Amino acid sequence: MRYPVKIFFEMTDNTRRIITLLKKYGPLSKKDLADMGEMGWATVTKIINQLETDTIVGRLGTETIDNGKRGKRAYLYDLSDETPLAIGVDVEYKTTTIILTNLKGAIIASESIPTVVPTSLDMAKSFFFETIFNFIQHNPDGEKAIGIGMGIPGIGFPLFDKLDNLKRSVLLEKWLSEKFNKPVIIQDNTKAYAIFEQWSNSNIPQDNFIFLSIRSGVGSGIFHNGGLYIGTRGLAGEIGHIQVKEHGDQCRCGKTGCLETIAGEQNLYHRYLSQILGKDLSS
């Protein structure tokens, strides 16, 4: 079977638009795609034919309701369940989750392991490489993946001393791509979530929105004029480390009183136990 690495990573804006529409709304006809994507019929037909050839899109049956239209009912097209596949890695401070997924977002395989918070570049490389390598060993279909996407924490995750998020990501992407012979894309994990929601969630605006994530850390992803805003050092949206309480609790980033120390999920849970339920957490 052919795995469509080249076409998927060199696709045009119109091809991306068609794949996005199918992801957001499910099976659609060529007319639906042309109307919703504001493209010509010939353009849609050419792209759909190519996507069918590369097993990214498959033809289903015809429309079930013709709504009074004359002539043949249109064929419906949908994303393939089998190709392309991708590996996703979500690195949290305590747990790292790795999955094998298809374009529809179905999880084919998944594993979770404790996160090893690195204190050096070599330690970071070793942890990420072994995590992905072991996952592929346990799940041979991972070899079919055409790429690897990783979300890692921003500030407070000590990967590289004195390197900003952008430089950190570029270094890791290059090294891991060479090791696995696959394209690797690394992004701050909250920004990665924002990208996914913008691409796949029909309820999320396409152009301008702010995605807020509250997990062990607190962060946001900012979309402006249809693009992810990352800032000059890749730190746009890193609200979790804004100091909001003078002389507050120590934060993992080294400062005190950061928003994360108050609004992180673990901190919120502890406050709920102590202040609402009256439990003594000191023991």
Coordinates of C-alpha atoms in Angstrom, one line a residue:
M1 CA 0.0 0.0 0.0
R2 CA 1.2 3.5 -0.8
Y3 CA 1.5 5.9 2.1
P4 CA 0.9 9.5 0.9
V5 CA 3.8 11.3 2.6
K6 CA 4.7 13.6 -0.3
I7 CA 1.3 14.8 -1.3
F8 CA 0.2 15.3 2.3
F9 CA 3.1 17.6 3.2
E10 CA 3.2 19.5 -0.2
M11 CA -0.5 20.0 -0.6
T12 CA -2.0 23.3 -1.8
D13 CA -4.2 25.6 0.2
N14 CA -7.3 24.3 -1.6
T15 CA -6.4 20.7 -0.8
R16 CA -6.0 21.6 2.8
R17 CA -9.3 23.4 2.7
I18 CA -11.1 20.2 1.4
I19 CA -9.5 18.0 4.0
T20 CA -10.5 20.4 6.7
L21 CA -14.1 20.6 5.5
L22 CA -14.3 16.8 5.5
K23 CA -12.8 16.6 9.0
K24 CA -15.2 19.3 10.4
Y25 CA -18.4 18.2 8.7
G26 CA -18.0 14.5 7.7
P27 CA -19.0 13.1 4.3
L28 CA -19.7 15.8 1.6
S29 CA -20.4 15.9 -2.1
K30 CA -18.2 17.8 -4.6
K31 CA -20.9 20.5 -4.8
D32 CA -20.8 20.8 -1.0
L33 CA -17.1 21.2 -1.0
A34 CA -17.2 23.7 -3.9
D35 CA -19.8 25.8 -2.2
M36 CA -18.4 25.7 1.4
G37 CA -14.8 26.1 0.3
E38 CA -15.6 28.8 -2.3
M39 CA -13.8 26.8 -5.0
G40 CA -14.6 26.0 -8.6
W41 CA -16.1 22.7 -9.6
A42 CA -13.1 21.8 -11.7
T43 CA -10.7 22.5 -8.9
V44 CA -12.6 20.4 -6.4
T45 CA -12.9 17.5 -8.9
K46 CA -9.2 17.5 -9.7
I47 CA -8.3 17.6 -6.0
I48 CA -10.8 14.8 -5.0
N49 CA -9.5 12.6 -7.8
Q50 CA -5.9 13.0 -6.6
L51 CA -6.9 12.4 -2.9
E52 CA -8.7 9.3 -4.0
T53 CA -5.6 8.1 -5.8
D54 CA -3.5 8.7 -2.8
T55 CA -6.0 6.9 -0.5
I56 CA -6.5 10.0 1.7
V57 CA -10.2 10.3 0.6
G58 CA -12.7 7.6 -0.3
R59 CA -16.0 7.6 -2.2
L60 CA -19.0 6.5 -0.2
G61 CA -22.6 6.0 -1.5
T62 CA -24.8 8.8 -2.9
E63 CA -26.8 11.3 -1.0
T64 CA -29.8 9.8 0.8
I65 CA -32.1 12.8 0.3
D66 CA -32.3 14.6 -3.0
N67 CA -34.3 17.6 -1.6
G68 CA -36.3 17.7 -4.8
K69 CA -33.3 18.0 -7.1
R70 CA -33.5 16.3 -10.5
G71 CA -30.9 14.0 -12.0
K72 CA -28.5 11.7 -10.2
R73 CA -27.8 12.0 -6.6
A74 CA -24.2 13.1 -5.9
Y75 CA -21.5 10.9 -4.5
L76 CA -20.3 11.6 -1.0
Y77 CA -16.6 11.7 -0.1
D78 CA -15.0 11.1 3.3
L79 CA -11.6 10.9 4.8
S80 CA -10.0 7.5 4.9
D81 CA -9.9 5.4 8.1
E82 CA -6.5 3.9 7.2
T83 CA -4.3 6.5 5.6
P84 CA -2.5 8.6 6.4
L85 CA -1.7 7.8 10.0
A86 CA 0.2 10.0 12.4
I87 CA 1.8 9.7 15.8
G88 CA 0.9 12.3 18.4
V89 CA 2.8 12.9 21.6
D90 CA 1.3 15.0 24.5
V91 CA 3.9 15.8 27.1
E92 CA 2.5 17.0 30.5
Y93 CA 4.6 17.6 33.6
K94 CA 3.6 14.3 35.1
T95 CA 2.3 12.1 32.3
T96 CA 3.2 11.7 28.6
T97 CA 0.6 10.3 26.3
I98 CA 1.4 9.0 22.8
I99 CA -1.2 7.9 20.3
L100 CA -1.5 6.6 16.7
T101 CA -4.4 8.3 14.9
N102 CA -5.9 8.9 11.5
L103 CA -7.2 12.0 9.9
K104 CA -10.6 11.5 11.4
G105 CA -9.1 11.7 14.9
A106 CA -9.8 8.1 15.7
I107 CA -7.2 6.7 18.2
I108 CA -5.9 3.4 16.9
A109 CA -3.4 2.8 19.7
S110 CA -2.3 4.7 22.8
E111 CA 0.1 4.5 25.7
S112 CA 0.8 6.7 28.8
I113 CA 4.0 6.8 30.7
P114 CA 5.4 9.0 33.5
T115 CA 7.1 12.1 32.2
V116 CA 10.8 12.3 32.8
V117 CA 11.4 16.1 33.3
P118 CA 14.8 16.6 31.7
T119 CA 17.6 18.6 33.2
S120 CA 19.9 18.5 30.1
L121 CA 19.6 18.4 26.3
D122 CA 20.9 14.8 26.2
M123 CA 18.3 13.7 28.7
A124 CA 15.5 15.4 26.8
K125 CA 16.6 13.8 23.5
S126 CA 16.8 10.4 25.2
F127 CA 13.4 10.6 26.8
F128 CA 11.6 11.7 23.6
F129 CA 13.4 9.2 21.4
E130 CA 12.8 6.3 23.7
T131 CA 9.1 7.2 24.2
I132 CA 8.4 7.2 20.5
F133 CA 10.7 4.2 19.6
N134 CA 9.1 2.0 22.3
F135 CA 5.6 3.0 21.2
I136 CA 6.3 1.9 17.6
Q137 CA 7.9 -1.3 18.8
H138 CA 4.6 -2.1 20.7
N139 CA 2.4 -0.9 17.9
P140 CA 3.9 -1.9 14.5
D141 CA 1.3 0.2 12.6
G142 CA 3.2 3.2 13.9
E143 CA 5.8 2.5 11.2
K144 CA 3.1 3.5 8.7
A145 CA 2.8 7.0 10.3
I146 CA 3.7 9.7 7.8
G147 CA 4.7 12.1 10.6
I148 CA 5.0 12.9 14.3
G149 CA 3.5 15.8 16.1
M150 CA 4.5 16.7 19.6
G151 CA 3.1 19.1 22.2
I152 CA 5.4 20.0 25.1
P153 CA 5.0 22.5 27.9
G154 CA 6.4 26.0 27.5
I155 CA 7.9 27.9 30.4
G156 CA 8.7 25.8 33.4
F157 CA 9.8 22.7 31.4
P158 CA 13.6 22.9 31.7
L159 CA 14.7 21.4 28.3
F160 CA 17.3 23.9 27.3
D161 CA 18.9 26.6 29.4
K162 CA 18.6 30.1 27.9
L163 CA 16.8 28.9 24.8
D164 CA 13.4 30.2 23.9
N165 CA 10.5 28.0 22.7
L166 CA 11.2 28.5 19.0
K167 CA 14.8 27.5 19.1
R168 CA 14.1 24.6 21.4
S169 CA 11.5 23.2 19.0
V170 CA 13.7 23.6 15.9
L171 CA 16.5 21.7 17.5
L172 CA 14.3 18.9 18.7
E173 CA 12.4 18.6 15.4
K174 CA 15.6 18.3 13.4
W175 CA 17.2 15.7 15.6
L176 CA 14.0 13.5 15.9
S177 CA 13.3 13.8 12.2
E178 CA 16.7 12.4 11.4
K179 CA 16.3 9.6 14.0
F180 CA 12.9 8.4 12.7
N181 CA 13.2 9.4 9.1
K182 CA 9.8 11.1 9.4
P183 CA 8.7 14.8 9.5
V184 CA 8.4 15.9 13.1
I185 CA 6.6 19.0 14.2
I186 CA 6.9 20.3 17.8
Q187 CA 4.7 23.0 19.3
D188 CA 3.9 24.3 22.8
N189 CA 1.1 21.8 23.9
T190 CA -1.6 24.5 24.4
K191 CA -0.9 26.0 21.0
A192 CA -1.1 22.5 19.5
Y193 CA -4.5 22.0 21.1
A194 CA -5.6 25.4 19.6
I195 CA -4.4 24.3 16.2
F196 CA -6.4 21.1 16.4
E197 CA -9.6 22.8 17.6
Q198 CA -9.4 25.4 14.8
W199 CA -8.9 22.6 12.2
S200 CA -11.4 20.1 13.4
N201 CA -14.1 21.8 15.5
S202 CA -17.0 23.3 13.5
N203 CA -18.0 25.4 16.5
I204 CA -14.6 27.2 16.7
P205 CA -14.2 30.4 14.6
Q206 CA -11.7 30.1 11.8
D207 CA -10.0 33.5 12.1
N208 CA -10.0 35.0 15.6
F209 CA -10.3 33.2 18.9
I210 CA -8.4 32.4 22.1
F211 CA -8.1 28.8 23.3
L212 CA -7.6 28.5 27.1
S213 CA -6.2 25.3 28.6
I214 CA -6.2 24.5 32.3
R215 CA -4.3 21.3 33.2
S216 CA -1.3 21.0 35.4
G217 CA -0.3 24.2 33.7
V218 CA -2.3 27.1 32.4
G219 CA -1.8 28.5 28.9
S220 CA -3.6 29.8 25.8
G221 CA -3.4 29.6 22.1
I222 CA -4.2 32.8 20.1
F223 CA -5.6 32.8 16.6
H224 CA -5.6 36.1 14.8
N225 CA -6.7 36.6 11.2
G226 CA -6.7 32.9 10.7
G227 CA -3.2 32.2 11.9
L228 CA -1.6 31.1 15.2
Y229 CA 0.1 34.0 16.9
I230 CA 3.2 32.8 18.6
G231 CA 5.2 36.0 19.3
T232 CA 8.8 36.8 18.6
R233 CA 10.1 34.2 21.1
G234 CA 7.3 31.7 20.8
L235 CA 5.9 32.8 24.2
A236 CA 2.6 34.4 23.1
G237 CA -0.3 33.0 25.3
E238 CA 2.0 31.9 28.1
I239 CA -0.3 33.4 30.7
G240 CA 0.3 30.7 33.3
H241 CA 3.5 32.4 34.4
I242 CA 2.1 35.9 34.8
Q243 CA 2.6 36.9 38.5
V244 CA -0.8 37.5 39.9
K245 CA -0.2 37.2 43.7
E246 CA 2.6 38.9 45.5
H247 CA 4.5 36.6 47.8
G248 CA 2.5 33.6 46.5
D249 CA 3.4 30.0 46.2
Q250 CA 6.6 28.8 44.5
C251 CA 6.1 28.0 40.8
R252 CA 7.9 25.4 38.7
C253 CA 9.3 28.3 36.6
G254 CA 11.2 29.6 39.6
K255 CA 9.0 32.6 40.3
T256 CA 6.3 32.9 43.0
G257 CA 2.6 33.7 42.7
C258 CA 2.2 32.7 39.1
L259 CA -1.3 32.2 37.7
E260 CA -0.5 28.5 37.4
T261 CA 0.0 28.2 41.2
I262 CA -3.6 29.4 41.7
A263 CA -5.5 28.2 38.6
G264 CA -3.7 25.0 37.6
E265 CA -6.0 22.0 37.9
Q266 CA -4.1 20.4 40.8
N267 CA -4.2 23.7 42.7
L268 CA -7.9 24.2 42.1
Y269 CA -8.5 20.6 43.2
H270 CA -6.6 21.1 46.4
R271 CA -8.4 24.4 47.1
Y272 CA -11.7 22.6 46.6
L273 CA -10.8 19.9 49.0
S274 CA -9.6 22.2 51.7
Q275 CA -11.9 25.2 51.4
I276 CA -15.1 23.6 50.2
L277 CA -14.9 20.1 51.8
G278 CA -12.8 21.2 54.7
K279 CA -10.2 18.4 54.4
D280 CA -6.8 18.8 56.0
L281 CA -4.2 18.4 53.3
S282 CA -1.2 18.9 55.5
S283 CA -0.9 15.3 56.6

